[in-house]
Coordinates of N, CA and C and ligand atoms in Angstrom, one line a residue:
X1431 N -18.5 -33.5 67.3 CA -19.3 -34.7 67.4 C -20.0 -35.0 66.1
X1432 N -19.3 -35.3 65.0 CA -19.9 -35.5 63.7 C -20.8 -36.7 63.7
X1433 N -20.5 -37.8 64.5 CA -21.3 -39.0 64.5 C -22.7 -38.7 65.1
X1434 N -22.7 -38.0 66.2 CA -24.0 -37.7 66.8 C -24.8 -36.9 65.9
X1435 N -24.2 -35.9 65.2 CA -25.0 -35.1 64.3 C -25.5 -35.9 63.2
X1436 N -24.7 -36.8 62.7 CA -25.2 -37.7 61.6 C -26.4 -38.5 62.0
X1437 N -26.4 -39.0 63.3 CA -27.5 -39.8 63.8 C -28.8 -38.9 63.9
X1438 N -28.6 -37.7 64.3 CA -29.8 -36.8 64.4 C -30.3 -36.6 63.0
X1439 N -29.4 -36.3 62.1 CA -29.8 -36.0 60.7 C -30.5 -37.2 60.1
X1440 N -30.0 -38.4 60.4 CA -30.6 -39.6 59.8 C -32.0 -39.8 60.4
X1441 N -32.1 -39.5 61.7 CA -33.4 -39.6 62.4 C -34.4 -38.6 61.8
X1442 N -34.0 -37.4 61.6 CA -34.8 -36.4 61.0 C -35.3 -36.8 59.6
X1443 N -34.3 -37.3 58.8 CA -34.6 -37.7 57.5 C -35.6 -38.8 57.4
X1444 N -35.4 -39.8 58.4 CA -36.4 -40.9 58.4 C -37.8 -40.4 58.7
X1445 N -37.9 -39.4 59.6 CA -39.2 -38.9 60.0 C -39.8 -38.2 58.7
X1446 N -39.0 -37.5 58.0 CA -39.5 -36.8 56.8 C -39.9 -37.8 55.8
X1447 N -39.1 -38.8 55.6 CA -39.5 -39.8 54.6 C -40.8 -40.5 55.0
X1448 N -41.0 -40.8 56.3 CA -42.2 -41.4 56.8 C -43.4 -40.5 56.5
X1449 N -43.2 -39.2 56.9 CA -44.3 -38.3 56.7 C -44.7 -38.1 55.3
X1450 N -43.7 -38.1 54.4 CA -43.9 -37.9 53.0 C -44.6 -39.1 52.4
X1451 N -44.2 -40.3 52.9 CA -44.8 -41.6 52.4 C -46.3 -41.6 52.8
X1452 N -46.6 -41.2 54.0 CA -48.0 -41.2 54.5 C -48.8 -40.1 53.7
X1453 N -48.1 -39.0 53.5 CA -48.8 -37.9 52.7 C -49.2 -38.4 51.3
X1454 N -48.2 -39.0 50.7 CA -48.5 -39.5 49.3 C -49.7 -40.5 49.3
X1455 N -49.8 -41.3 50.3 CA -50.9 -42.3 50.4 C -52.2 -41.6 50.5
X1456 N -52.2 -40.4 51.2 CA -53.5 -39.7 51.5 C -53.9 -38.9 50.3
X1457 N -53.0 -38.7 49.3 CA -53.3 -37.8 48.2 C -53.7 -38.8 47.0
X1458 N -54.9 -38.5 46.4 CA -55.3 -39.3 45.3 C -54.3 -39.2 44.1
X1459 N -54.2 -40.3 43.4 CA -53.3 -40.3 42.2 C -53.6 -39.1 41.3
X1460 N -54.9 -38.9 41.0 CA -55.2 -37.8 40.1 C -55.3 -36.6 40.9
X1461 N -54.8 -35.5 40.4 CA -54.9 -34.3 41.2 C -56.3 -33.7 41.2
X1462 N -56.7 -33.3 42.4 CA -58.0 -32.7 42.5 C -58.0 -31.3 41.9
X1463 N -59.2 -30.8 41.5 CA -59.3 -29.5 41.0 C -59.3 -28.4 42.1
X1464 N -59.9 -27.3 41.8 CA -60.0 -26.2 42.8 C -61.3 -26.2 43.5
X1465 N -61.4 -25.6 44.7 CA -62.6 -25.5 45.4 C -63.5 -24.4 44.8
X1466 N -62.8 -23.4 44.2 CA -63.5 -22.3 43.6 C -62.9 -22.0 42.2
X1467 N -63.8 -21.5 41.4 CA -63.4 -21.2 40.0 C -62.1 -20.4 39.9
X1468 N -61.2 -20.8 39.0 CA -59.9 -20.1 38.9 C -60.1 -18.7 38.2
X1469 N -61.2 -18.5 37.6 CA -61.4 -17.2 36.9 C -61.5 -16.1 38.0
X1470 N -60.6 -15.1 37.9 CA -60.5 -14.2 39.0 C -61.8 -13.4 39.3
X1471 N -62.5 -13.0 38.3 CA -63.7 -12.2 38.6 C -64.9 -13.0 38.7
X1472 N -64.7 -14.4 38.9 CA -65.9 -15.3 39.1 C -65.8 -15.8 40.5
X1473 N -64.9 -16.8 40.8 CA -64.8 -17.3 42.1 C -66.0 -18.2 42.5
X1474 N -66.8 -18.6 41.5 CA -67.9 -19.5 41.8 C -67.4 -20.8 42.5
X1475 N -68.2 -21.4 43.4 CA -67.8 -22.6 44.0 C -68.0 -23.8 43.0
X1476 N -67.0 -24.7 43.0 CA -67.0 -25.8 42.1 C -67.6 -27.1 42.9
X1477 N -68.5 -27.8 42.3 CA -69.1 -28.9 43.0 C -68.1 -30.0 43.3
X1478 N -68.3 -30.7 44.3 CA -67.3 -31.8 44.7 C -67.1 -32.8 43.5
X1479 N -68.2 -33.2 42.9 CA -68.0 -34.2 41.8 C -67.1 -33.7 40.7
X1480 N -67.3 -32.4 40.3 CA -66.4 -31.9 39.3 C -65.0 -31.6 39.8
X1481 N -64.9 -31.2 41.0 CA -63.6 -30.9 41.6 C -62.8 -32.2 41.6
X1482 N -63.4 -33.3 42.0 CA -62.7 -34.6 42.0 C -62.2 -35.0 40.7
X1483 N -62.8 -34.5 39.6 CA -62.4 -34.8 38.3 C -61.3 -33.9 37.8
X1484 N -60.9 -33.0 38.7 CA -59.8 -32.0 38.4 C -60.3 -30.7 37.8
X1485 N -61.6 -30.4 38.0 CA -62.1 -29.2 37.4 C -61.5 -28.0 38.1
X1486 N -61.1 -27.0 37.3 CA -60.5 -25.7 37.9 C -61.4 -24.5 37.6
X1487 N -62.5 -24.8 36.9 CA -63.5 -23.7 36.6 C -64.9 -24.1 36.9
X1488 N -65.8 -23.2 37.2 CA -67.2 -23.5 37.3 C -67.7 -23.9 36.0
X1489 N -68.9 -24.4 36.0 CA -69.5 -24.9 34.7 C -69.6 -23.8 33.6
X1490 N -70.0 -22.6 34.1 CA -70.2 -21.5 33.2 C -68.8 -21.1 32.5
X1491 N -67.8 -20.9 33.3 CA -66.5 -20.5 32.8 C -65.9 -21.6 32.0
X1492 N -66.1 -22.9 32.4 CA -65.6 -24.0 31.6 C -66.2 -24.0 30.2
X1493 N -67.5 -23.8 30.2 CA -68.2 -23.8 28.9 C -67.7 -22.6 28.0
X1494 N -67.5 -21.5 28.6 CA -67.0 -20.4 27.9 C -65.6 -20.7 27.3
X1495 N -64.8 -21.3 28.2 CA -63.4 -21.6 27.8 C -63.5 -22.6 26.6
X1496 N -64.4 -23.6 26.7 CA -64.5 -24.6 25.7 C -64.9 -23.9 24.4
X1497 N -65.9 -23.0 24.5 CA -66.3 -22.3 23.2 C -65.2 -21.5 22.6
X1498 N -64.4 -20.8 23.5 CA -63.3 -20.0 23.0 C -62.2 -21.0 22.4
X1499 N -62.0 -22.1 23.0 CA -61.0 -23.0 22.5 C -61.4 -23.6 21.2
X1500 N -62.8 -23.8 21.0 CA -63.3 -24.2 19.8 C -63.1 -23.2 18.7
X1501 N -63.3 -21.9 19.0 CA -63.2 -20.9 18.1 C -61.8 -20.7 17.6
X1502 N -60.8 -20.9 18.5 CA -59.5 -20.6 18.1 C -58.7 -21.8 17.7
X1503 N -59.3 -23.0 17.9 CA -58.6 -24.2 17.5 C -58.5 -24.3 16.0
X1504 N -57.4 -24.4 15.3 CA -57.3 -24.4 13.9 C -57.9 -25.7 13.3
X1505 N -58.7 -25.5 12.2 CA -59.2 -26.6 11.5 C -60.5 -27.2 12.1
X1506 N -60.9 -26.6 13.2 CA -62.1 -27.2 13.9 C -63.4 -26.5 13.3
X1507 N -64.4 -27.3 13.1 CA -65.7 -26.8 12.7 C -65.7 -26.2 11.3
X1508 N -64.7 -26.7 10.5 CA -64.7 -26.2 9.1 C -65.0 -27.4 8.1
Ligands
ZN1187 ZN1 -66.4 -19.4 37.0

Protein backbone atom coordinates (compact mmCIF):
# COMPACT_ATOMS: atom_id res chain seq x y z
CA UNK A 1 0.00 0.00 0.00
CA UNK A 2 2.48 2.60 -1.12
CA UNK A 3 -0.21 5.28 -1.53
CA UNK A 4 -1.42 4.96 2.04
CA UNK A 5 2.14 5.12 3.31
CA UNK A 6 2.79 8.24 1.28
CA UNK A 7 -0.29 9.87 2.77
CA UNK A 8 0.88 9.08 6.28
CA UNK A 9 4.35 10.33 5.46
CA UNK A 10 2.97 13.56 4.01
CA UNK A 11 0.81 14.04 7.08
CA UNK A 12 3.74 13.51 9.41
CA UNK A 13 5.89 15.87 7.37
CA UNK A 14 3.17 18.52 7.47
CA UNK A 15 3.02 18.23 11.24
CA UNK A 16 6.79 18.54 11.50
CA UNK A 17 6.82 21.58 9.21
CA UNK A 18 4.07 23.16 11.28
CA UNK A 19 5.86 22.49 14.54
CA UNK A 20 9.11 23.83 13.15
CA UNK A 21 7.46 26.98 11.85
CA UNK A 22 5.91 27.63 15.25
CA UNK A 23 9.18 26.87 16.98
CA UNK A 24 11.04 29.36 14.79
CA UNK A 25 8.51 32.07 15.62
CA UNK A 26 9.02 31.49 19.33
CA UNK A 27 12.80 31.75 19.06
CA UNK A 28 14.21 35.27 18.94
CA UNK A 29 16.18 36.14 15.83
CA UNK A 30 19.26 36.76 17.90
CA UNK A 31 20.52 33.74 19.77
CA UNK A 32 20.31 34.01 23.50
CA UNK A 33 23.33 33.47 25.64
CA UNK A 34 23.73 30.96 28.43
CA UNK A 35 21.95 30.88 31.77
CA UNK A 36 25.25 30.21 33.50
CA UNK A 37 28.84 31.18 32.80
CA UNK A 38 30.46 28.89 30.23
CA UNK A 39 33.75 28.89 32.14
CA UNK A 40 33.84 25.43 33.67
CA UNK A 41 35.24 26.28 37.10
CA UNK A 42 32.99 29.34 37.40
CA UNK A 43 29.37 28.55 36.57
CA UNK A 44 28.20 31.96 37.81
CA UNK A 45 24.62 32.85 36.89
CA UNK A 46 24.30 35.32 34.04
CA UNK A 47 21.74 38.12 34.44
CA UNK A 48 18.75 38.07 32.10
CA UNK A 49 19.70 41.38 30.51
CA UNK A 50 23.15 40.15 29.53
CA UNK A 51 21.87 36.72 28.52
CA UNK A 52 19.41 38.31 26.10
CA UNK A 53 22.34 40.08 24.49
CA UNK A 54 23.94 36.68 23.90
CA UNK A 55 26.35 36.70 26.83
CA UNK A 56 28.00 33.36 27.49
CA UNK A 57 30.14 34.38 30.45
CA UNK A 58 29.55 36.20 33.72
CA UNK A 59 30.83 39.76 33.96
CA UNK A 60 34.06 38.72 35.72
CA UNK A 61 34.98 36.07 33.17
CA UNK A 62 33.98 38.31 30.27
CA UNK A 63 36.24 41.07 31.58
CA UNK A 64 39.08 38.61 32.00
CA UNK A 65 38.53 37.30 28.48
CA UNK A 66 38.47 40.87 27.16
CA UNK A 67 41.73 41.66 28.93
CA UNK A 68 43.32 38.50 27.57
CA UNK A 69 42.04 39.24 24.07
CA UNK A 70 43.49 42.72 24.39
CA UNK A 71 46.87 41.35 25.45
CA UNK A 72 47.09 38.87 22.64
CA UNK A 73 45.54 40.93 19.86
CA UNK A 74 48.36 42.02 17.56
CA UNK A 75 48.93 45.73 17.16
CA UNK A 76 46.62 46.69 20.00
CA UNK A 77 47.72 49.17 22.64
CA UNK A 78 51.00 49.97 20.94
ZN1 LIG B 1 32.29 33.28 35.07
